[in-house]
mmCIF file of C-alpha atoms in Angstrom:
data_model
loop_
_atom_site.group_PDB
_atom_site.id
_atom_site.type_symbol
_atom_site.label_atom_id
_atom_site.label_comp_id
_atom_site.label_asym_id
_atom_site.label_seq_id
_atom_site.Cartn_x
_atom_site.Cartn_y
_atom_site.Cartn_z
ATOM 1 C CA UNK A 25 68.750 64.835 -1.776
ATOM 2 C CA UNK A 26 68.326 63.884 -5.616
ATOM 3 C CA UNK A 27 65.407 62.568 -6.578
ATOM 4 C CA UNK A 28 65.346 58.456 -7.944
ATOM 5 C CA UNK A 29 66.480 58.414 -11.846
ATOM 6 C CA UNK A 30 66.752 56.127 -13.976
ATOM 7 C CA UNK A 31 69.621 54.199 -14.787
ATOM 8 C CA UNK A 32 70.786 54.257 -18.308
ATOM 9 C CA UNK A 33 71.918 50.550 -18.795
ATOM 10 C CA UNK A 34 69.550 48.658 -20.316
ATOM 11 C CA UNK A 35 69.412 45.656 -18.082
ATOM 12 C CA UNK A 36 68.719 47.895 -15.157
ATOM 13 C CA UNK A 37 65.998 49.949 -16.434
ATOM 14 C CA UNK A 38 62.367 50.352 -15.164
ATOM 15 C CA UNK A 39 63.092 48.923 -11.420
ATOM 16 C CA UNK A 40 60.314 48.877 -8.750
ATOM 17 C CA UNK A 41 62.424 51.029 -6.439
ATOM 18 C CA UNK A 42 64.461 53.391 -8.280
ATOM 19 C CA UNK A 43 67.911 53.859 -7.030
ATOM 20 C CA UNK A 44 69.463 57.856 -6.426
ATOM 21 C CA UNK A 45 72.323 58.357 -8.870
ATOM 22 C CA UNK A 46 74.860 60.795 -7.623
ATOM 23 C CA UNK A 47 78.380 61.397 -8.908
ATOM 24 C CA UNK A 48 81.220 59.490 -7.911
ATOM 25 C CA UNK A 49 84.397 61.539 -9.169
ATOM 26 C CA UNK A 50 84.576 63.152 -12.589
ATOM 27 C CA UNK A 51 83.815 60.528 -14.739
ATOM 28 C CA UNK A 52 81.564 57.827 -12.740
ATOM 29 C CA UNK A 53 78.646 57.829 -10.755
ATOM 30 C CA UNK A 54 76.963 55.705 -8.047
ATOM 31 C CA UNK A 55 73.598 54.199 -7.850
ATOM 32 C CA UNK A 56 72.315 53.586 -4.246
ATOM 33 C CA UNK A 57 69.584 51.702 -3.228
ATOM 34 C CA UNK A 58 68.640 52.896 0.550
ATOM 35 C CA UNK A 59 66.007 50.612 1.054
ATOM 36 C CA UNK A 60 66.826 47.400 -1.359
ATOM 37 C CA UNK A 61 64.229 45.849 0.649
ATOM 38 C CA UNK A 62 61.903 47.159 -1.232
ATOM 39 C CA UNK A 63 62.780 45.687 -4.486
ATOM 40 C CA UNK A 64 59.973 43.411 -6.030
ATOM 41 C CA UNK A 65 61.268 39.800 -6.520
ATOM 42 C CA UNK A 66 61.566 40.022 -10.183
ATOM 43 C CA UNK A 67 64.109 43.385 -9.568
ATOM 44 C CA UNK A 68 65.625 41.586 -6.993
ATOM 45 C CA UNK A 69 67.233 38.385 -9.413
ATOM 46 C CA UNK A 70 67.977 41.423 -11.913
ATOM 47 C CA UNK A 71 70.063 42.649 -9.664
ATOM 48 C CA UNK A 72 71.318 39.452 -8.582
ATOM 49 C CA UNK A 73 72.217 38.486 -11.599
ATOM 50 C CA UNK A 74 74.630 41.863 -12.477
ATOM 51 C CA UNK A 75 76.206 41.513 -9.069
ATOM 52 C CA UNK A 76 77.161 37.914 -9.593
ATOM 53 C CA UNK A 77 78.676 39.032 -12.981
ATOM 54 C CA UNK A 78 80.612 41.518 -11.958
ATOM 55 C CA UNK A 79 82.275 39.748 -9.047
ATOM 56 C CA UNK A 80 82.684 36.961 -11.715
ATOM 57 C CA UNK A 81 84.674 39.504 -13.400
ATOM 58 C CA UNK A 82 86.359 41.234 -10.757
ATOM 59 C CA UNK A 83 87.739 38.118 -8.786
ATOM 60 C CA UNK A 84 88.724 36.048 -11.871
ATOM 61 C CA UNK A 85 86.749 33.292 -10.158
ATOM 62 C CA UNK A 86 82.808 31.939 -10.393
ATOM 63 C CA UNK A 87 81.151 33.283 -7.448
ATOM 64 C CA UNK A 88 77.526 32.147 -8.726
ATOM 65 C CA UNK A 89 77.099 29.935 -5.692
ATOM 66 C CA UNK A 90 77.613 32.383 -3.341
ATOM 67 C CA UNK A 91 75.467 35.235 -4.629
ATOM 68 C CA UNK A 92 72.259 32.535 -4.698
ATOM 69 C CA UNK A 93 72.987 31.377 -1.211
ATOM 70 C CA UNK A 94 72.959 35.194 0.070
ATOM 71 C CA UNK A 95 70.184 36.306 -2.065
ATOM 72 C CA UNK A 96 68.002 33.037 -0.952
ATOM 73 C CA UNK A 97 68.910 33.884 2.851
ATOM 74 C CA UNK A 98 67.540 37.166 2.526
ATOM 75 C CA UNK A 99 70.214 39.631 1.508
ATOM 76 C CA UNK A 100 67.842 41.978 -0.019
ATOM 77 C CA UNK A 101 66.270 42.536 3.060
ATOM 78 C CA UNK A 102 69.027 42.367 5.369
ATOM 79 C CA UNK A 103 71.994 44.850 3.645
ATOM 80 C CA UNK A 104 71.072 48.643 4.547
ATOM 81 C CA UNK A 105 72.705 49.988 1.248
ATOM 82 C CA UNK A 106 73.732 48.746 -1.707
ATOM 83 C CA UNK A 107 75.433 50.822 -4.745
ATOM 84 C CA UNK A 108 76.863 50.053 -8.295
ATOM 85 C CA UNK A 109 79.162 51.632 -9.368
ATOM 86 C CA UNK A 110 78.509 53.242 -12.952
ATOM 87 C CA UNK A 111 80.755 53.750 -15.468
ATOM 88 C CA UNK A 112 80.967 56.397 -18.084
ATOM 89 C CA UNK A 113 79.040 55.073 -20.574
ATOM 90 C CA UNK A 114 76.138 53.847 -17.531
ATOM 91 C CA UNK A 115 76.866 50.688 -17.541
ATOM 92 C CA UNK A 116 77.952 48.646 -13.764
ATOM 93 C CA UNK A 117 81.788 48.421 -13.216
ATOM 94 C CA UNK A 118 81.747 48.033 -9.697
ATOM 95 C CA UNK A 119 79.258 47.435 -6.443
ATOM 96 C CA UNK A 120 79.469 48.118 -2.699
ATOM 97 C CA UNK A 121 76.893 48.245 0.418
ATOM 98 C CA UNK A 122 76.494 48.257 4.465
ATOM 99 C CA UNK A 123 74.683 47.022 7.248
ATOM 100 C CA UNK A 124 73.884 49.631 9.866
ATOM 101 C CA UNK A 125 75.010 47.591 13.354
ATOM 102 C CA UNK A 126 75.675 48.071 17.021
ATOM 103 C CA UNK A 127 78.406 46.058 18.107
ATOM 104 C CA UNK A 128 79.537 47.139 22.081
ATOM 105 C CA UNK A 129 76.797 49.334 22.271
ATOM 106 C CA UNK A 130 78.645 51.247 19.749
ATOM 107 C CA UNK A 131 77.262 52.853 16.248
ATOM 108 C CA UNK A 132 79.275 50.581 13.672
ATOM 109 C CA UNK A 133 79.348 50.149 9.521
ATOM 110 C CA UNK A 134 79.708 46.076 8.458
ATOM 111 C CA UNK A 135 80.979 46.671 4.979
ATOM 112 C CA UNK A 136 79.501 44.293 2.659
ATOM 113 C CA UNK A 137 81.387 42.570 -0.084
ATOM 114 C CA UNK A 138 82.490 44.727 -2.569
ATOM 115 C CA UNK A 139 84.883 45.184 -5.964
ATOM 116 C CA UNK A 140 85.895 46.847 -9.137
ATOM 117 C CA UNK A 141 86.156 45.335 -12.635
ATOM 118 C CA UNK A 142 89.661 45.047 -13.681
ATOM 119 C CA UNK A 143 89.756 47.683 -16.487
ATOM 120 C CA UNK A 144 88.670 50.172 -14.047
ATOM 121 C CA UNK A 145 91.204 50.235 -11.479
ATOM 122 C CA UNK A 146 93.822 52.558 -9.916
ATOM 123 C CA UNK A 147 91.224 55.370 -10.255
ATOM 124 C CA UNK A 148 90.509 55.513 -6.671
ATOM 125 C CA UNK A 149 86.953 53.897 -7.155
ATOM 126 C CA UNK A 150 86.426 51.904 -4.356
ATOM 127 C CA UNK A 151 88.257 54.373 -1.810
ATOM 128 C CA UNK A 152 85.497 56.895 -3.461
ATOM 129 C CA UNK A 153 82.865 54.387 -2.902
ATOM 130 C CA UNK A 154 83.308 54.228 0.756
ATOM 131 C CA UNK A 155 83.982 57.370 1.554
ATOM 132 C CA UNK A 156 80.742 58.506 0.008
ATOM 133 C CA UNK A 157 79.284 55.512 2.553
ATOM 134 C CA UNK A 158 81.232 56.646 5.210
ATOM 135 C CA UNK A 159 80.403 61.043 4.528
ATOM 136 C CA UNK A 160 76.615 59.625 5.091
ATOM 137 C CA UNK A 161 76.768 57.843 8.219
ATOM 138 C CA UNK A 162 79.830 59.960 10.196
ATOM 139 C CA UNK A 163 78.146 63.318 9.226
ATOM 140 C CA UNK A 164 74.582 61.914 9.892
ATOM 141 C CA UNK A 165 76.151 61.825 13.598
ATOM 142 C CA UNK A 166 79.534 64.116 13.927
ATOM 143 C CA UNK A 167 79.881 63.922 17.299
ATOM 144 C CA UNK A 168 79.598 60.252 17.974
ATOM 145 C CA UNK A 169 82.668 57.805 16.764
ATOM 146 C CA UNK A 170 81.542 55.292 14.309
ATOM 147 C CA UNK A 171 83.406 52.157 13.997
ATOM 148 C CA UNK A 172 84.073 50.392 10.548
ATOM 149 C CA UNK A 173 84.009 46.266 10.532
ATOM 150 C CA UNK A 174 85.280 44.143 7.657
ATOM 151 C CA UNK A 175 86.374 40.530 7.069
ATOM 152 C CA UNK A 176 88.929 40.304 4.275
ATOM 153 C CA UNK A 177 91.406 37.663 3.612
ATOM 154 C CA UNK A 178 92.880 39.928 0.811
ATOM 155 C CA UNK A 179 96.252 41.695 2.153
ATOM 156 C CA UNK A 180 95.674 44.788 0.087
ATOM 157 C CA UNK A 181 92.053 45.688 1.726
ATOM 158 C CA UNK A 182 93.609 45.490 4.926
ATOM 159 C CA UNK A 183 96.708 47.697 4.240
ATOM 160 C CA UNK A 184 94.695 50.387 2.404
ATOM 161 C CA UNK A 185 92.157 50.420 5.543
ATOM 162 C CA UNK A 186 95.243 50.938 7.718
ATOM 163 C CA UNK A 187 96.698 53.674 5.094
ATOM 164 C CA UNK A 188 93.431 55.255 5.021
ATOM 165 C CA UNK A 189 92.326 55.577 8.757
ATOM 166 C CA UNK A 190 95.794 55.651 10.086
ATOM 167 C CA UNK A 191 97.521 52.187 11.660
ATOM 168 C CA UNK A 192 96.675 53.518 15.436
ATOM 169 C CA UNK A 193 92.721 53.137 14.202
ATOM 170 C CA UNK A 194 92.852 50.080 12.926
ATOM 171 C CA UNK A 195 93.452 46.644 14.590
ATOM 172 C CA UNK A 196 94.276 43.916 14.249
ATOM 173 C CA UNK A 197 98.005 45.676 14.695
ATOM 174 C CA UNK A 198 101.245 43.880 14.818
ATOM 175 C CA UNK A 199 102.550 46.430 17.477
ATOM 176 C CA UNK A 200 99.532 47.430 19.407
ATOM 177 C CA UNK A 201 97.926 45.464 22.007
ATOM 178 C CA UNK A 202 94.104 45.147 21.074
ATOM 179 C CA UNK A 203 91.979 47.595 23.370
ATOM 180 C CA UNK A 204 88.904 45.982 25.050
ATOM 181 C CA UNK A 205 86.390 47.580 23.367
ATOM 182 C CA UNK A 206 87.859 46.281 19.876
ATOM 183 C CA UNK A 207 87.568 42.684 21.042
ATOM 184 C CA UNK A 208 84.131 43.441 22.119
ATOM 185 C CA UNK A 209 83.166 44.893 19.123
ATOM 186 C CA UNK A 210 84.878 42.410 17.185
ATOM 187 C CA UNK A 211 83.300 39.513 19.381
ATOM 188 C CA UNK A 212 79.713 41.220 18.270
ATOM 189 C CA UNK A 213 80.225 41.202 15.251
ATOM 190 C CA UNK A 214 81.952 37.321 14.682
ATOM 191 C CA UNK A 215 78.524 36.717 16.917
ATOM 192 C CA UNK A 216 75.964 38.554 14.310
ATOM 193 C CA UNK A 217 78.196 37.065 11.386
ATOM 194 C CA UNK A 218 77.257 33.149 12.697
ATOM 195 C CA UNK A 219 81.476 33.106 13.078
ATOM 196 C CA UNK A 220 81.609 32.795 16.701
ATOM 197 C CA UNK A 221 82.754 29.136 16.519
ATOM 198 C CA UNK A 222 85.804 30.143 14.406
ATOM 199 C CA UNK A 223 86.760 33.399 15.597
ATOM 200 C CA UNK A 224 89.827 33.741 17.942
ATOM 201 C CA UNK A 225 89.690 37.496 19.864
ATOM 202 C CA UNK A 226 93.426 37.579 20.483
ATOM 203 C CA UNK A 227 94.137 37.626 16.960
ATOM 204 C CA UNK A 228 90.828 38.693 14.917
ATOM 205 C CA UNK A 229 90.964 35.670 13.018
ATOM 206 C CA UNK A 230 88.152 33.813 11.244
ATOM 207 C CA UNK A 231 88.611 30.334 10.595
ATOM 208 C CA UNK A 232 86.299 28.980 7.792
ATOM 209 C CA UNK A 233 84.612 31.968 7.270
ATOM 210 C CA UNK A 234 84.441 31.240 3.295
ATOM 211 C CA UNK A 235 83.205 27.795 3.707
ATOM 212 C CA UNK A 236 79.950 28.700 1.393
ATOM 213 C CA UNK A 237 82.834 29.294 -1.410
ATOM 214 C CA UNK A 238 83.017 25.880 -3.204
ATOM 215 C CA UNK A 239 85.963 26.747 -5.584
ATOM 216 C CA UNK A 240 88.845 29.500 -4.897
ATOM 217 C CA UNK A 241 87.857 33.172 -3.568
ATOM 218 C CA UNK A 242 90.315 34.695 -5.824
ATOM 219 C CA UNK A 243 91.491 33.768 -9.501
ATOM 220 C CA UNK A 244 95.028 34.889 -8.758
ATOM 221 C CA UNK A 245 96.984 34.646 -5.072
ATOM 222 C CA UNK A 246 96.144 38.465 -3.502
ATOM 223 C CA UNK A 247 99.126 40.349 -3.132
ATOM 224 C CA UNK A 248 99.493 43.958 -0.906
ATOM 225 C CA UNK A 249 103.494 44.552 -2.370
ATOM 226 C CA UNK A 250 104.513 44.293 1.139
ATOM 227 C CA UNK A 251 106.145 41.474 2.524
ATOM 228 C CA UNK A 252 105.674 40.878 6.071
ATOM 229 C CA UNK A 253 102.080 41.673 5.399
ATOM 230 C CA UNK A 254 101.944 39.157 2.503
ATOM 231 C CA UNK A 255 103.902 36.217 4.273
ATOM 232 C CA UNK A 256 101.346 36.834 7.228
ATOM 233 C CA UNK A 257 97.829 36.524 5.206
ATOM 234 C CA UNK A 258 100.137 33.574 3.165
ATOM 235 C CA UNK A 259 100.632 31.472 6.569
ATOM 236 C CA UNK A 260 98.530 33.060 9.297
ATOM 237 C CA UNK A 261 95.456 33.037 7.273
ATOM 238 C CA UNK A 262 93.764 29.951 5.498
ATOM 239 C CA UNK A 263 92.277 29.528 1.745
ATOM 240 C CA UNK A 264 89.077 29.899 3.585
ATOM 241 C CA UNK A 265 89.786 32.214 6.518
ATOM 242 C CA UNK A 266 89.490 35.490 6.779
ATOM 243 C CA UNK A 267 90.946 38.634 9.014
ATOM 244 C CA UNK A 268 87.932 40.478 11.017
ATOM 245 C CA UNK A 269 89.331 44.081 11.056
ATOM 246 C CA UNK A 270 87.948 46.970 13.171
ATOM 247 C CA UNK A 271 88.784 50.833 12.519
ATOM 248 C CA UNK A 272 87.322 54.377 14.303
ATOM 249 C CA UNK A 273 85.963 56.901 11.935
ATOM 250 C CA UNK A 274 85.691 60.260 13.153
ATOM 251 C CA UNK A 275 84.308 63.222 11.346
ATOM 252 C CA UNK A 276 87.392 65.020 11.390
ATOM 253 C CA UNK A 277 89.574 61.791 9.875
ATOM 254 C CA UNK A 278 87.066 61.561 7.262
ATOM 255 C CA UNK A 279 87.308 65.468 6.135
ATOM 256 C CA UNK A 280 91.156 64.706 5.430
ATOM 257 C CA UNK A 281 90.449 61.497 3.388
ATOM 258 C CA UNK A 282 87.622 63.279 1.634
ATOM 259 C CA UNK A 283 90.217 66.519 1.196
ATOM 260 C CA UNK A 284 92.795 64.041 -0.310
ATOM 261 C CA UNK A 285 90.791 62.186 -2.509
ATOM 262 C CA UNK A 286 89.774 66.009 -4.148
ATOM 263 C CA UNK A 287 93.600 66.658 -4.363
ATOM 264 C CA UNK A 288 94.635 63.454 -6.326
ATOM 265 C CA UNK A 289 91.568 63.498 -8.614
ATOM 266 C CA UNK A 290 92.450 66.982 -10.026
ATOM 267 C CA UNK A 291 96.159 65.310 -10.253
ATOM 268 C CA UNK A 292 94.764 62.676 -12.149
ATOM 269 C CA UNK A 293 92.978 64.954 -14.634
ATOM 270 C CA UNK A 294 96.358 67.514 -15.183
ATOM 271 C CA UNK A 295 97.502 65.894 -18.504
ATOM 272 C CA UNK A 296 101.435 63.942 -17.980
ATOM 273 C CA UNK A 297 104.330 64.308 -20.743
ATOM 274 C CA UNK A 298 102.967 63.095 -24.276
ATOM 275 C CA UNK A 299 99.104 64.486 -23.293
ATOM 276 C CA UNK A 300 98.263 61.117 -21.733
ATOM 277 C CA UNK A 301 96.328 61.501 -17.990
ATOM 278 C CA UNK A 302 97.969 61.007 -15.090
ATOM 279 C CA UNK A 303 95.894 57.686 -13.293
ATOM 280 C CA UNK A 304 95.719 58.569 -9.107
ATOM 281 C CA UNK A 305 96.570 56.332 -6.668
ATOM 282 C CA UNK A 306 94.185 55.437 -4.177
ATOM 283 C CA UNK A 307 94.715 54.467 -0.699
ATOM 284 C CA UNK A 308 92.328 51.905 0.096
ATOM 285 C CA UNK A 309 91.927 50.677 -3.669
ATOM 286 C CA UNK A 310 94.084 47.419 -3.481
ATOM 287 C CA UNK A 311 95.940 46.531 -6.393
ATOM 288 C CA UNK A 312 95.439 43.644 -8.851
ATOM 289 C CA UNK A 313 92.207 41.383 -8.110
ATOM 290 C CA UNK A 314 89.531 43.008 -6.232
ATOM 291 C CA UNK A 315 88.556 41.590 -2.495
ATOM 292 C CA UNK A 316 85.821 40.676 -1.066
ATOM 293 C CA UNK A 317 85.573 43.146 2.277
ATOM 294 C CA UNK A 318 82.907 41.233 3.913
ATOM 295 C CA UNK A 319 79.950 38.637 4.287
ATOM 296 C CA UNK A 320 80.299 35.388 3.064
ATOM 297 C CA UNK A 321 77.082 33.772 1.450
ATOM 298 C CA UNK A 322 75.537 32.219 4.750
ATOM 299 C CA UNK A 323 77.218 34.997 7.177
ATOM 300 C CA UNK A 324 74.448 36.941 7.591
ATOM 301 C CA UNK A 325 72.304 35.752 10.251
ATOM 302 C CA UNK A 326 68.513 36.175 9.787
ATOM 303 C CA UNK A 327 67.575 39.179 11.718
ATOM 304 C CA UNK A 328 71.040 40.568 11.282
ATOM 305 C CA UNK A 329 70.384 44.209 10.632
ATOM 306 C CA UNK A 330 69.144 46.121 13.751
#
């Protein structure tokens, strides 16, 4: 394990708890807090303050109100990791955490919100970003499935989770009844999220779970490029509602992704016709406006984390 550096942007420098840097593909690296609790109050708004500016940026809407109802109900203390994402230059492009959960009885990953300034898209970052989450908790237990829970109400997030794990590990599915344990685990987790009220287990729908947004979630309408899948989140879902989705990790699932990801990031550095690079696509990074994969402002019950 690294030890803590220090981050080169200027607005993050000199923090009470340091974060470990490691490198996130060739040309960007992460910053992980492992215990953000530990952040003195003063660190704590710093941080604030980039993450509410970068969601600003990445979701083309103002998302101030949300960031100081999560941080004032404890996020800080509540979210098990939390990373930015670093650009070349050191300065934030993009964040991402997780809360550490049992839901079922079962070892499970609630992935917080999380997004990627426009500019630096279509390089795989946030497929990166959670695989690196995803490496540290599977391998930290190989031989025990780990399930992944989201709420998203962007169509994009929820076909890249599908494309990533495979559509017969992730539900809700159009074709696939939902197994018991998946409603279970998705009943645990509407529970934790203070969602119970609006969450239907046939379905895996949230109703109102964005109520703490005051204006729109997204600047522009979220699009995945297909259309049953679009018309579905267009009708189906609400301005406000989300889609609580549920996927099994396995070690072995998470070698391939991890494999791939290797394969299309020396693709994207073999120089195309004219000498210009070649940008990789990325299976879970969803195109056009980021999403948020997770916790709305007041979702978090106190006590949350196990």
């Amino acid at each position: 394990m690294p030890a803590p550096t220090r981050l080169h942007c200027p607005d993050l420098r000199d923090l009470s708890a340091p974060p470990t840097i490691r490198p996130l593909g060739t040309d960007y690296r992460i910053a992980r807090w492992d215990s953000p609790a530990s952040l003195s109050p003063d660190c704590r708004e710093r941080l604030h303050l980039t993450l509410r500016a970068l969601a600003a940026r990445a979701f083309g809407a103002d998302h101030s109100g949300y960031w100081r109802s999560r941080v004032d109900a404890g996020f800080f203390d509540q979210i098990s990791t939390l990373a930015l994402i670093l650009g070349p230059d050191g300065v934030p492009v993009g964040w991402g955490g997780y809360h550490r959960c049992r839901f079922a009885s079962r070892r499970a990953l609630y992935l917080d919100a999380a997004g990627v300034v426009p500019a630096h898209r279509r390089f795989g970052l946030s497929t990166t970003l959670m695989t690196h989450f995803l490496m540290r908790e599977v391998l930290a237990h190989p031989l025990r499935r780990t399930y992944v829970v989201l709420r998203t109400r962007h169509p994009a997030v929820y076909a890249g989770w599908r494309k990533c794990l495979g559509a017969r590990r992730v539900y809700p599915h159009e074709h696939r009844p939902l197994p018991a344990l998946v409603r279970r685990i998705a009943g645990d987790a509407a529970e934790w999220l203070g969602d119970g009220p609006g969450f239907d287990p046939d379905t895996l729908r949230v109703r109102d779970a964005y109520r703490m947004f005051d204006g729109d979630i997204y600047g522009v309408r979220p699009r995945s490029g297909h259309t049953q899948l679009d018309d579905y989140f267009d009708h189906e879902v609400g301005p406000k509602d989300a889609v609580l989705v549920v996927g099994r990790v396995s070690a072995p699932g998470l070698a391939r992704i991890a494999a791939g990801q290797v394969l299309r990031e020396r693709a994207r550095r073999l120089p195309a016709i004219g000498g210009r690079p070649v940008r990789g696509a990325a299976p879970c990074e969803p195109p056009g406006r980021a999403a948020p994969t997770a916790a709305g402002a007041a979702g978090l019950i106190p006590g949350g984390r196990p």
